[in-house]
Amino acid sequence: MTLAITGASGPLGRAATRFALEAVDPKDLVLTTRNPEALADLAGRGADVRRVDFNDPLTLAAAFKGVDRLVLISTDVIGRRLEQQRAAVRAAADAGVRQVVYTSVPEPVPGNPAVVVADHAGTEQALRDSGLRWTMLRNNLYAHMQVPVIQRAAAEGRLVTNSAPGATAYVSREDCAAVAAAVLTGGGHEDRAYDVTGPTALTAADLAVLASEIGGREVELVHVDDEAYAAGLRAAGLPAPVADLVTTFGASAREGFLSTVSSAVSDLAGRQPTSLAEIVRAAPAA
């Protein structure tokens, strides 16, 4: 059986590849990327590295030829992602791929204010309509993205949030990669959706407590509305689209869309999920 991972030169793809190679021979693995040179080490081990451009259907068709099961890692081009991923789903179906494992987001439903939801919901629907067998891995927010937030709060003595009183089940990227590799190499899980989460759901108040422990000082929790939160992120140097994106994740947490905790990491990957506290404490000092 030939297995494939898209975006294999990115952080999630690289990690998923590493886990997959613990279970399968490199010659059974197709790795797609915009930059094949970045995967020269894996090509040297026998993996089939193929160039792909999600904006070019011809490269998608060639990339998926002969593949039986595929991990489709969502692309990062907001505004074009849905079009790109629909093209990938069509190409997978045309190439005879049997099953697509897709990295989605929690609760991709109407009403979830996270700006990424429409792209993921549309891709999930495209998979359901394609005739392919599918598996949705609905990864929660990455824990490592909170490291600078908590370190800054520890240093400044205040944590500004728009997410209260909601909770988020932050998950490590390594755990997401391990789950993707396990589903890819183990088979099964057809037509199933899994919430991939950390071990607990944490509120902004929990993050403030963690920041206090890290910094050895009390950290004040400051609640602001979405407009003020986005403005603060822009003032801190984030580009406006990124600030708006992050703000919508806070709104999603506030409205309860990120709070589900599951046992998917242990059930599927056979490992205990890493907590946010472990990741923060292991991170280099800011």
PDB file of C-alpha atoms in Angstrom:
ATOM      1  CA  MET A   1       0.000   0.000   0.000  1.00  0.00           C
ATOM      2  CA  THR A   2       1.282   3.442  -0.937  1.00  0.00           C
ATOM      3  CA  LEU A   3       0.730   6.196   1.617  1.00  0.00           C
ATOM      4  CA  ALA A   4       1.140   9.941   1.142  1.00  0.00           C
ATOM      5  CA  ILE A   5       1.470  13.114   3.186  1.00  0.00           C
ATOM      6  CA  THR A   6       0.958  16.562   1.687  1.00  0.00           C
ATOM      7  CA  GLY A   7       2.840  19.586   2.999  1.00  0.00           C
ATOM      8  CA  ALA A   8       5.556  17.190   4.110  1.00  0.00           C
ATOM      9  CA  SER A   9       8.222  19.884   4.413  1.00  0.00           C
ATOM     10  CA  GLY A  10       6.136  21.943   6.857  1.00  0.00           C
ATOM     11  CA  PRO A  11       6.301  21.506  10.631  1.00  0.00           C
ATOM     12  CA  LEU A  12       3.235  19.269  10.928  1.00  0.00           C
ATOM     13  CA  GLY A  13       4.079  17.311   7.791  1.00  0.00           C
ATOM     14  CA  ARG A  14       7.678  16.743   8.862  1.00  0.00           C
ATOM     15  CA  ALA A  15       6.569  15.484  12.249  1.00  0.00           C
ATOM     16  CA  ALA A  16       3.869  13.242  10.761  1.00  0.00           C
ATOM     17  CA  THR A  17       6.443  11.818   8.361  1.00  0.00           C
ATOM     18  CA  ARG A  18       8.809  11.045  11.217  1.00  0.00           C
ATOM     19  CA  PHE A  19       6.087   9.144  13.053  1.00  0.00           C
ATOM     20  CA  ALA A  20       4.938   7.369   9.877  1.00  0.00           C
ATOM     21  CA  LEU A  21       8.464   6.113   9.213  1.00  0.00           C
ATOM     22  CA  GLU A  22       8.375   4.316  12.544  1.00  0.00           C
ATOM     23  CA  ALA A  23       5.673   2.080  11.047  1.00  0.00           C
ATOM     24  CA  VAL A  24       6.324   1.845   7.295  1.00  0.00           C
ATOM     25  CA  ASP A  25       9.241   1.566   4.908  1.00  0.00           C
ATOM     26  CA  PRO A  26      10.267   4.848   3.231  1.00  0.00           C
ATOM     27  CA  LYS A  27       9.679   3.306  -0.194  1.00  0.00           C
ATOM     28  CA  ASP A  28       5.974   3.036   0.655  1.00  0.00           C
ATOM     29  CA  LEU A  29       5.692   6.745   1.417  1.00  0.00           C
ATOM     30  CA  VAL A  30       4.972   9.590  -1.009  1.00  0.00           C
ATOM     31  CA  LEU A  31       5.821  13.050   0.318  1.00  0.00           C
ATOM     32  CA  THR A  32       4.506  16.100  -1.508  1.00  0.00           C
ATOM     33  CA  THR A  33       5.833  19.621  -1.164  1.00  0.00           C
ATOM     34  CA  ARG A  34       6.298  22.863  -3.066  1.00  0.00           C
ATOM     35  CA  ASN A  35      10.011  22.561  -2.349  1.00  0.00           C
ATOM     36  CA  PRO A  36      11.364  19.034  -2.962  1.00  0.00           C
ATOM     37  CA  GLU A  37      14.891  20.131  -2.057  1.00  0.00           C
ATOM     38  CA  ALA A  38      13.704  20.556   1.529  1.00  0.00           C
ATOM     39  CA  LEU A  39      13.043  16.813   1.679  1.00  0.00           C
ATOM     40  CA  ALA A  40      16.304  15.658   0.111  1.00  0.00           C
ATOM     41  CA  ASP A  41      17.207  13.775   3.286  1.00  0.00           C
ATOM     42  CA  LEU A  42      14.024  11.718   3.101  1.00  0.00           C
ATOM     43  CA  ALA A  43      14.392  11.147  -0.622  1.00  0.00           C
ATOM     44  CA  GLY A  44      17.838   9.790   0.178  1.00  0.00           C
ATOM     45  CA  ARG A  45      16.231   7.258   2.501  1.00  0.00           C
ATOM     46  CA  GLY A  46      13.946   6.041  -0.274  1.00  0.00           C
ATOM     47  CA  ALA A  47      10.799   8.129   0.120  1.00  0.00           C
ATOM     48  CA  ASP A  48       9.132   9.255  -3.109  1.00  0.00           C
ATOM     49  CA  VAL A  49       9.278  13.057  -2.944  1.00  0.00           C
ATOM     50  CA  ARG A  50       6.991  14.796  -5.431  1.00  0.00           C
ATOM     51  CA  ARG A  51       6.595  18.468  -6.195  1.00  0.00           C
ATOM     52  CA  VAL A  52       3.058  19.781  -5.892  1.00  0.00           C
ATOM     53  CA  ASP A  53       1.460  23.187  -6.304  1.00  0.00           C
ATOM     54  CA  PHE A  54      -2.089  23.321  -4.988  1.00  0.00           C
ATOM     55  CA  ASN A  55      -2.809  26.062  -7.512  1.00  0.00           C
ATOM     56  CA  ASP A  56      -1.863  23.740 -10.401  1.00  0.00           C
ATOM     57  CA  PRO A  57      -4.214  20.764 -10.877  1.00  0.00           C
ATOM     58  CA  LEU A  58      -1.700  19.027 -13.140  1.00  0.00           C
ATOM     59  CA  THR A  59       0.822  18.761 -10.318  1.00  0.00           C
ATOM     60  CA  LEU A  60      -1.893  17.475  -7.985  1.00  0.00           C
ATOM     61  CA  ALA A  61      -2.811  14.697 -10.405  1.00  0.00           C
ATOM     62  CA  ALA A  62       0.818  13.615 -10.708  1.00  0.00           C
ATOM     63  CA  ALA A  63       1.429  13.876  -6.974  1.00  0.00           C
ATOM     64  CA  PHE A  64      -1.432  11.541  -6.073  1.00  0.00           C
ATOM     65  CA  LYS A  65      -0.895   8.928  -8.807  1.00  0.00           C
ATOM     66  CA  GLY A  66      -0.668   5.448  -7.314  1.00  0.00           C
ATOM     67  CA  VAL A  67      -1.498   6.611  -3.777  1.00  0.00           C
ATOM     68  CA  ASP A  68      -3.904   4.508  -1.718  1.00  0.00           C
ATOM     69  CA  ARG A  69      -4.277   6.557   1.468  1.00  0.00           C
ATOM     70  CA  LEU A  70      -3.462  10.249   1.874  1.00  0.00           C
ATOM     71  CA  VAL A  71      -3.014  12.731   4.705  1.00  0.00           C
ATOM     72  CA  LEU A  72      -4.192  16.083   3.357  1.00  0.00           C
ATOM     73  CA  ILE A  73      -2.685  18.770   5.576  1.00  0.00           C
ATOM     74  CA  SER A  74      -4.702  21.939   5.223  1.00  0.00           C
ATOM     75  CA  THR A  75      -2.950  24.717   3.348  1.00  0.00           C
ATOM     76  CA  ASP A  76      -2.254  28.097   4.911  1.00  0.00           C
ATOM     77  CA  VAL A  77      -3.548  30.516   2.280  1.00  0.00           C
ATOM     78  CA  ILE A  78      -6.693  31.996   3.786  1.00  0.00           C
ATOM     79  CA  GLY A  79      -8.918  33.176   0.973  1.00  0.00           C
ATOM     80  CA  ARG A  80      -7.625  30.531  -1.445  1.00  0.00           C
ATOM     81  CA  ARG A  81      -7.473  27.518   0.841  1.00  0.00           C
ATOM     82  CA  LEU A  82     -10.939  26.162   0.060  1.00  0.00           C
ATOM     83  CA  GLU A  83     -10.367  26.360  -3.692  1.00  0.00           C
ATOM     84  CA  GLN A  84      -6.966  24.679  -3.296  1.00  0.00           C
ATOM     85  CA  GLN A  85      -8.304  21.903  -1.130  1.00  0.00           C
ATOM     86  CA  ARG A  86     -11.316  21.217  -3.304  1.00  0.00           C
ATOM     87  CA  ALA A  87      -8.874  20.815  -6.191  1.00  0.00           C
ATOM     88  CA  ALA A  88      -6.842  18.376  -4.100  1.00  0.00           C
ATOM     89  CA  VAL A  89      -9.947  16.340  -3.257  1.00  0.00           C
ATOM     90  CA  ARG A  90     -10.923  16.168  -6.936  1.00  0.00           C
ATOM     91  CA  ALA A  91      -7.402  15.126  -7.890  1.00  0.00           C
ATOM     92  CA  ALA A  92      -7.348  12.449  -5.198  1.00  0.00           C
ATOM     93  CA  ALA A  93     -10.634  11.015  -6.438  1.00  0.00           C
ATOM     94  CA  ASP A  94      -9.474  11.091 -10.063  1.00  0.00           C
ATOM     95  CA  ALA A  95      -6.194   9.383  -9.107  1.00  0.00           C
ATOM     96  CA  GLY A  96      -7.973   6.523  -7.378  1.00  0.00           C
ATOM     97  CA  VAL A  97      -6.972   7.387  -3.819  1.00  0.00           C
ATOM     98  CA  ARG A  98      -9.089   5.275  -1.482  1.00  0.00           C
ATOM     99  CA  GLN A  99      -9.055   7.360   1.695  1.00  0.00           C
ATOM    100  CA  VAL A 100      -8.175  10.950   2.618  1.00  0.00           C
ATOM    101  CA  VAL A 101      -7.252  11.902   6.179  1.00  0.00           C
ATOM    102  CA  TYR A 102      -7.858  15.646   6.510  1.00  0.00           C
ATOM    103  CA  THR A 103      -6.555  18.036   9.181  1.00  0.00           C
ATOM    104  CA  SER A 104      -9.540  20.188  10.102  1.00  0.00           C
ATOM    105  CA  VAL A 105     -10.611  22.341  13.052  1.00  0.00           C
ATOM    106  CA  PRO A 106     -12.990  21.845  15.988  1.00  0.00           C
ATOM    107  CA  GLU A 107     -16.684  22.406  15.387  1.00  0.00           C
ATOM    108  CA  PRO A 108     -16.620  23.527  11.731  1.00  0.00           C
ATOM    109  CA  VAL A 109     -20.274  24.512  11.949  1.00  0.00           C
ATOM    110  CA  PRO A 110     -22.379  27.622  11.312  1.00  0.00           C
ATOM    111  CA  GLY A 111     -22.132  29.980  14.247  1.00  0.00           C
ATOM    112  CA  ASN A 112     -18.486  29.254  15.028  1.00  0.00           C
ATOM    113  CA  PRO A 113     -16.872  32.696  14.620  1.00  0.00           C
ATOM    114  CA  ALA A 114     -13.339  31.447  13.848  1.00  0.00           C
ATOM    115  CA  VAL A 115     -12.535  32.844  10.418  1.00  0.00           C
ATOM    116  CA  VAL A 116     -11.001  29.552   9.261  1.00  0.00           C
ATOM    117  CA  VAL A 117     -14.210  27.584   9.768  1.00  0.00           C
ATOM    118  CA  ALA A 118     -15.735  28.207   6.341  1.00  0.00           C
ATOM    119  CA  ASP A 119     -12.698  26.795   4.528  1.00  0.00           C
ATOM    120  CA  HIS A 120     -12.575  23.687   6.677  1.00  0.00           C
ATOM    121  CA  ALA A 121     -16.320  23.095   6.576  1.00  0.00           C
ATOM    122  CA  GLY A 122     -16.239  23.434   2.802  1.00  0.00           C
ATOM    123  CA  THR A 123     -13.367  20.974   2.507  1.00  0.00           C
ATOM    124  CA  GLU A 124     -15.082  18.463   4.776  1.00  0.00           C
ATOM    125  CA  GLN A 125     -18.198  18.723   2.621  1.00  0.00           C
ATOM    126  CA  ALA A 126     -16.142  18.269  -0.543  1.00  0.00           C
ATOM    127  CA  LEU A 127     -14.728  15.057   0.907  1.00  0.00           C
ATOM    128  CA  ARG A 128     -18.177  13.768   1.846  1.00  0.00           C
ATOM    129  CA  ASP A 129     -19.427  14.524  -1.668  1.00  0.00           C
ATOM    130  CA  SER A 130     -16.385  13.032  -3.431  1.00  0.00           C
ATOM    131  CA  GLY A 131     -17.107   9.333  -3.054  1.00  0.00           C
ATOM    132  CA  LEU A 132     -13.801   8.914  -1.213  1.00  0.00           C
ATOM    133  CA  ARG A 133     -13.544   7.391   2.232  1.00  0.00           C
ATOM    134  CA  TRP A 134     -12.488  10.109   4.632  1.00  0.00           C
ATOM    135  CA  THR A 135     -11.281  10.770   8.158  1.00  0.00           C
ATOM    136  CA  MET A 136     -11.454  14.238   9.730  1.00  0.00           C
ATOM    137  CA  LEU A 137      -8.843  15.107  12.340  1.00  0.00           C
ATOM    138  CA  ARG A 138     -10.237  18.210  14.023  1.00  0.00           C
ATOM    139  CA  ASN A 139      -7.106  19.543  15.681  1.00  0.00           C
ATOM    140  CA  ASN A 140      -7.583  22.035  18.509  1.00  0.00           C
ATOM    141  CA  LEU A 141      -5.406  25.153  18.782  1.00  0.00           C
ATOM    142  CA  TYR A 142      -1.676  24.488  18.964  1.00  0.00           C
ATOM    143  CA  ALA A 143      -0.280  24.777  22.463  1.00  0.00           C
ATOM    144  CA  HIS A 144       3.056  26.170  21.317  1.00  0.00           C
ATOM    145  CA  MET A 145       1.312  29.273  19.993  1.00  0.00           C
ATOM    146  CA  GLN A 146       0.479  30.189  23.594  1.00  0.00           C
ATOM    147  CA  VAL A 147       4.094  30.087  24.773  1.00  0.00           C
ATOM    148  CA  PRO A 148       4.938  33.717  23.858  1.00  0.00           C
ATOM    149  CA  VAL A 149       1.570  34.857  25.207  1.00  0.00           C
ATOM    150  CA  ILE A 150       2.226  33.298  28.592  1.00  0.00           C
ATOM    151  CA  GLN A 151       5.860  34.388  28.693  1.00  0.00           C
ATOM    152  CA  ARG A 152       4.832  37.972  27.947  1.00  0.00           C
ATOM    153  CA  ALA A 153       2.148  37.853  30.626  1.00  0.00           C
ATOM    154  CA  ALA A 154       4.692  36.516  33.123  1.00  0.00           C
ATOM    155  CA  ALA A 155       7.053  39.379  32.304  1.00  0.00           C
ATOM    156  CA  GLU A 156       4.450  42.160  32.250  1.00  0.00           C
ATOM    157  CA  GLY A 157       2.167  40.982  35.041  1.00  0.00           C
ATOM    158  CA  ARG A 158      -1.005  41.110  32.943  1.00  0.00           C
ATOM    159  CA  LEU A 159      -2.780  38.865  30.470  1.00  0.00           C
ATOM    160  CA  VAL A 160      -5.201  40.489  28.058  1.00  0.00           C
ATOM    161  CA  THR A 161      -7.928  38.230  26.675  1.00  0.00           C
ATOM    162  CA  ASN A 162     -11.148  38.257  24.687  1.00  0.00           C
ATOM    163  CA  SER A 163     -11.848  34.556  25.284  1.00  0.00           C
ATOM    164  CA  ALA A 164     -13.291  34.548  28.827  1.00  0.00           C
ATOM    165  CA  PRO A 165     -15.062  32.606  30.162  1.00  0.00           C
ATOM    166  CA  GLY A 166     -14.472  30.028  27.440  1.00  0.00           C
ATOM    167  CA  ALA A 167     -11.949  27.203  27.578  1.00  0.00           C
ATOM    168  CA  THR A 168      -9.609  25.759  24.950  1.00  0.00           C
ATOM    169  CA  ALA A 169      -8.206  22.217  24.836  1.00  0.00           C
ATOM    170  CA  TYR A 170      -4.781  23.247  23.514  1.00  0.00           C
ATOM    171  CA  VAL A 171      -2.950  20.380  21.798  1.00  0.00           C
ATOM    172  CA  SER A 172       0.690  19.901  20.883  1.00  0.00           C
ATOM    173  CA  ARG A 173       1.643  19.779  17.215  1.00  0.00           C
ATOM    174  CA  GLU A 174       3.632  16.608  17.948  1.00  0.00           C
ATOM    175  CA  ASP A 175       0.477  14.928  19.227  1.00  0.00           C
ATOM    176  CA  CYS A 176      -1.445  15.997  16.122  1.00  0.00           C
ATOM    177  CA  ALA A 177       1.337  14.587  13.954  1.00  0.00           C
ATOM    178  CA  ALA A 178       1.370  11.305  15.867  1.00  0.00           C
ATOM    179  CA  VAL A 179      -2.388  10.920  15.408  1.00  0.00           C
ATOM    180  CA  ALA A 180      -2.206  11.699  11.680  1.00  0.00           C
ATOM    181  CA  ALA A 181       0.581   9.161  11.186  1.00  0.00           C
ATOM    182  CA  ALA A 182      -1.249   6.510  13.188  1.00  0.00           C
ATOM    183  CA  VAL A 183      -4.425   6.868  11.140  1.00  0.00           C
ATOM    184  CA  LEU A 184      -2.420   6.935   7.902  1.00  0.00           C
ATOM    185  CA  THR A 185      -0.352   3.837   8.623  1.00  0.00           C
ATOM    186  CA  GLY A 186      -2.831   1.861  10.689  1.00  0.00           C
ATOM    187  CA  GLY A 187      -5.814   2.011   8.416  1.00  0.00           C
ATOM    188  CA  GLY A 188      -9.430   1.953   9.405  1.00  0.00           C
ATOM    189  CA  HIS A 189     -11.208   5.032  10.750  1.00  0.00           C
ATOM    190  CA  GLU A 190     -13.136   5.465   7.507  1.00  0.00           C
ATOM    191  CA  ASP A 191     -15.873   8.081   7.598  1.00  0.00           C
ATOM    192  CA  ARG A 192     -15.031   9.117  11.161  1.00  0.00           C
ATOM    193  CA  ALA A 193     -14.313  12.537  12.647  1.00  0.00           C
ATOM    194  CA  TYR A 194     -12.054  12.883  15.682  1.00  0.00           C
ATOM    195  CA  ASP A 195     -11.467  15.842  17.970  1.00  0.00           C
ATOM    196  CA  VAL A 196      -7.710  15.885  18.580  1.00  0.00           C
ATOM    197  CA  THR A 197      -7.095  17.722  21.850  1.00  0.00           C
ATOM    198  CA  GLY A 198      -4.822  18.204  24.773  1.00  0.00           C
ATOM    199  CA  PRO A 199      -5.541  16.589  28.153  1.00  0.00           C
ATOM    200  CA  THR A 200      -7.565  19.480  29.605  1.00  0.00           C
ATOM    201  CA  ALA A 201      -9.468  22.567  28.530  1.00  0.00           C
ATOM    202  CA  LEU A 202      -7.991  25.770  29.941  1.00  0.00           C
ATOM    203  CA  THR A 203      -9.567  29.179  30.442  1.00  0.00           C
ATOM    204  CA  ALA A 204      -7.775  32.505  30.286  1.00  0.00           C
ATOM    205  CA  ALA A 205      -7.771  32.449  34.085  1.00  0.00           C
ATOM    206  CA  ASP A 206      -5.876  29.149  33.945  1.00  0.00           C
ATOM    207  CA  LEU A 207      -3.331  30.721  31.610  1.00  0.00           C
ATOM    208  CA  ALA A 208      -2.894  33.628  34.026  1.00  0.00           C
ATOM    209  CA  VAL A 209      -2.200  31.181  36.857  1.00  0.00           C
ATOM    210  CA  LEU A 210       0.387  29.405  34.713  1.00  0.00           C
ATOM    211  CA  ALA A 211       1.996  32.733  33.832  1.00  0.00           C
ATOM    212  CA  SER A 212       2.124  33.598  37.536  1.00  0.00           C
ATOM    213  CA  GLU A 213       3.907  30.331  38.269  1.00  0.00           C
ATOM    214  CA  ILE A 214       6.394  30.911  35.455  1.00  0.00           C
ATOM    215  CA  GLY A 215       7.111  34.520  36.383  1.00  0.00           C
ATOM    216  CA  GLY A 216       6.904  34.238  40.146  1.00  0.00           C
ATOM    217  CA  ARG A 217       4.511  37.178  40.336  1.00  0.00           C
ATOM    218  CA  GLU A 218       0.782  37.785  40.276  1.00  0.00           C
ATOM    219  CA  VAL A 219      -0.643  38.157  36.776  1.00  0.00           C
ATOM    220  CA  GLU A 220      -3.722  40.318  36.314  1.00  0.00           C
ATOM    221  CA  LEU A 221      -6.356  39.052  33.894  1.00  0.00           C
ATOM    222  CA  VAL A 222      -7.700  41.871  31.710  1.00  0.00           C
ATOM    223  CA  HIS A 223     -10.933  41.257  29.798  1.00  0.00           C
ATOM    224  CA  VAL A 224     -11.517  43.239  26.593  1.00  0.00           C
ATOM    225  CA  ASP A 225     -13.930  43.030  23.686  1.00  0.00           C
ATOM    226  CA  ASP A 226     -12.968  41.724  20.253  1.00  0.00           C
ATOM    227  CA  GLU A 227     -12.349  45.164  18.771  1.00  0.00           C
ATOM    228  CA  ALA A 228      -9.984  46.182  21.552  1.00  0.00           C
ATOM    229  CA  TYR A 229      -8.224  42.826  21.471  1.00  0.00           C
ATOM    230  CA  ALA A 230      -7.555  43.032  17.729  1.00  0.00           C
ATOM    231  CA  ALA A 231      -6.346  46.614  18.105  1.00  0.00           C
ATOM    232  CA  GLY A 232      -3.937  45.529  20.827  1.00  0.00           C
ATOM    233  CA  LEU A 233      -2.526  42.764  18.649  1.00  0.00           C
ATOM    234  CA  ARG A 234      -2.002  45.181  15.779  1.00  0.00           C
ATOM    235  CA  ALA A 235      -0.304  47.639  18.127  1.00  0.00           C
ATOM    236  CA  ALA A 236       1.995  44.809  19.227  1.00  0.00           C
ATOM    237  CA  GLY A 237       3.119  44.358  15.631  1.00  0.00           C
ATOM    238  CA  LEU A 238       0.882  41.636  14.240  1.00  0.00           C
ATOM    239  CA  PRO A 239      -0.333  42.214  10.670  1.00  0.00           C
ATOM    240  CA  ALA A 240      -4.017  43.116  10.612  1.00  0.00           C
ATOM    241  CA  PRO A 241      -5.170  39.832   8.992  1.00  0.00           C
ATOM    242  CA  VAL A 242      -3.295  37.801  11.603  1.00  0.00           C
ATOM    243  CA  ALA A 243      -4.628  39.950  14.437  1.00  0.00           C
ATOM    244  CA  ASP A 244      -8.161  39.481  13.155  1.00  0.00           C
ATOM    245  CA  LEU A 245      -7.634  35.720  12.817  1.00  0.00           C
ATOM    246  CA  VAL A 246      -6.351  35.367  16.378  1.00  0.00           C
ATOM    247  CA  THR A 247      -9.229  37.479  17.646  1.00  0.00           C
ATOM    248  CA  THR A 248     -11.772  35.156  16.048  1.00  0.00           C
ATOM    249  CA  PHE A 249     -10.166  32.186  17.804  1.00  0.00           C
ATOM    250  CA  GLY A 250     -10.713  34.003  21.093  1.00  0.00           C
ATOM    251  CA  ALA A 251     -14.337  34.550  20.167  1.00  0.00           C
ATOM    252  CA  SER A 252     -14.652  30.882  19.245  1.00  0.00           C
ATOM    253  CA  ALA A 253     -13.319  29.861  22.655  1.00  0.00           C
ATOM    254  CA  ARG A 254     -15.585  32.348  24.408  1.00  0.00           C
ATOM    255  CA  GLU A 255     -18.611  30.842  22.715  1.00  0.00           C
ATOM    256  CA  GLY A 256     -17.675  27.280  23.656  1.00  0.00           C
ATOM    257  CA  PHE A 257     -16.443  25.874  20.357  1.00  0.00           C
ATOM    258  CA  LEU A 258     -12.941  24.875  21.554  1.00  0.00           C
ATOM    259  CA  SER A 259     -13.646  23.268  24.907  1.00  0.00           C
ATOM    260  CA  THR A 260     -14.174  19.616  23.967  1.00  0.00           C
ATOM    261  CA  VAL A 261     -11.564  17.276  25.469  1.00  0.00           C
ATOM    262  CA  SER A 262     -11.124  13.865  23.869  1.00  0.00           C
ATOM    263  CA  SER A 263      -8.972  10.778  24.299  1.00  0.00           C
ATOM    264  CA  ALA A 264      -8.032  10.696  20.601  1.00  0.00           C
ATOM    265  CA  VAL A 265      -4.296  11.131  21.173  1.00  0.00           C
ATOM    266  CA  SER A 266      -4.070   8.157  23.518  1.00  0.00           C
ATOM    267  CA  ASP A 267      -6.662   6.085  21.648  1.00  0.00           C
ATOM    268  CA  LEU A 268      -5.214   6.595  18.168  1.00  0.00           C
ATOM    269  CA  ALA A 269      -1.522   7.294  18.728  1.00  0.00           C
ATOM    270  CA  GLY A 270      -0.979   5.316  21.910  1.00  0.00           C
ATOM    271  CA  ARG A 271       0.632   8.186  23.783  1.00  0.00           C
ATOM    272  CA  GLN A 272      -0.430  10.534  26.534  1.00  0.00           C
ATOM    273  CA  PRO A 273      -1.174  14.045  25.254  1.00  0.00           C
ATOM    274  CA  THR A 274       1.264  16.746  26.280  1.00  0.00           C
ATOM    275  CA  SER A 275      -0.140  19.502  28.470  1.00  0.00           C
ATOM    276  CA  LEU A 276       0.229  23.198  27.776  1.00  0.00           C
ATOM    277  CA  ALA A 277       2.079  23.596  31.076  1.00  0.00           C
ATOM    278  CA  GLU A 278       4.691  21.044  29.985  1.00  0.00           C
ATOM    279  CA  ILE A 279       5.228  22.852  26.701  1.00  0.00           C
ATOM    280  CA  VAL A 280       5.518  26.271  28.331  1.00  0.00           C
ATOM    281  CA  ARG A 281       7.956  25.065  30.972  1.00  0.00           C
ATOM    282  CA  ALA A 282      10.121  23.331  28.365  1.00  0.00           C
ATOM    283  CA  ALA A 283      10.267  26.383  26.088  1.00  0.00           C
ATOM    284  CA  PRO A 284      13.365  28.594  25.963  1.00  0.00           C
ATOM    285  CA  ALA A 285      13.064  31.809  27.925  1.00  0.00           C
ATOM    286  CA  ALA A 286      11.824  34.768  25.932  1.00  0.00           C
TER     287      ALA A 286
END
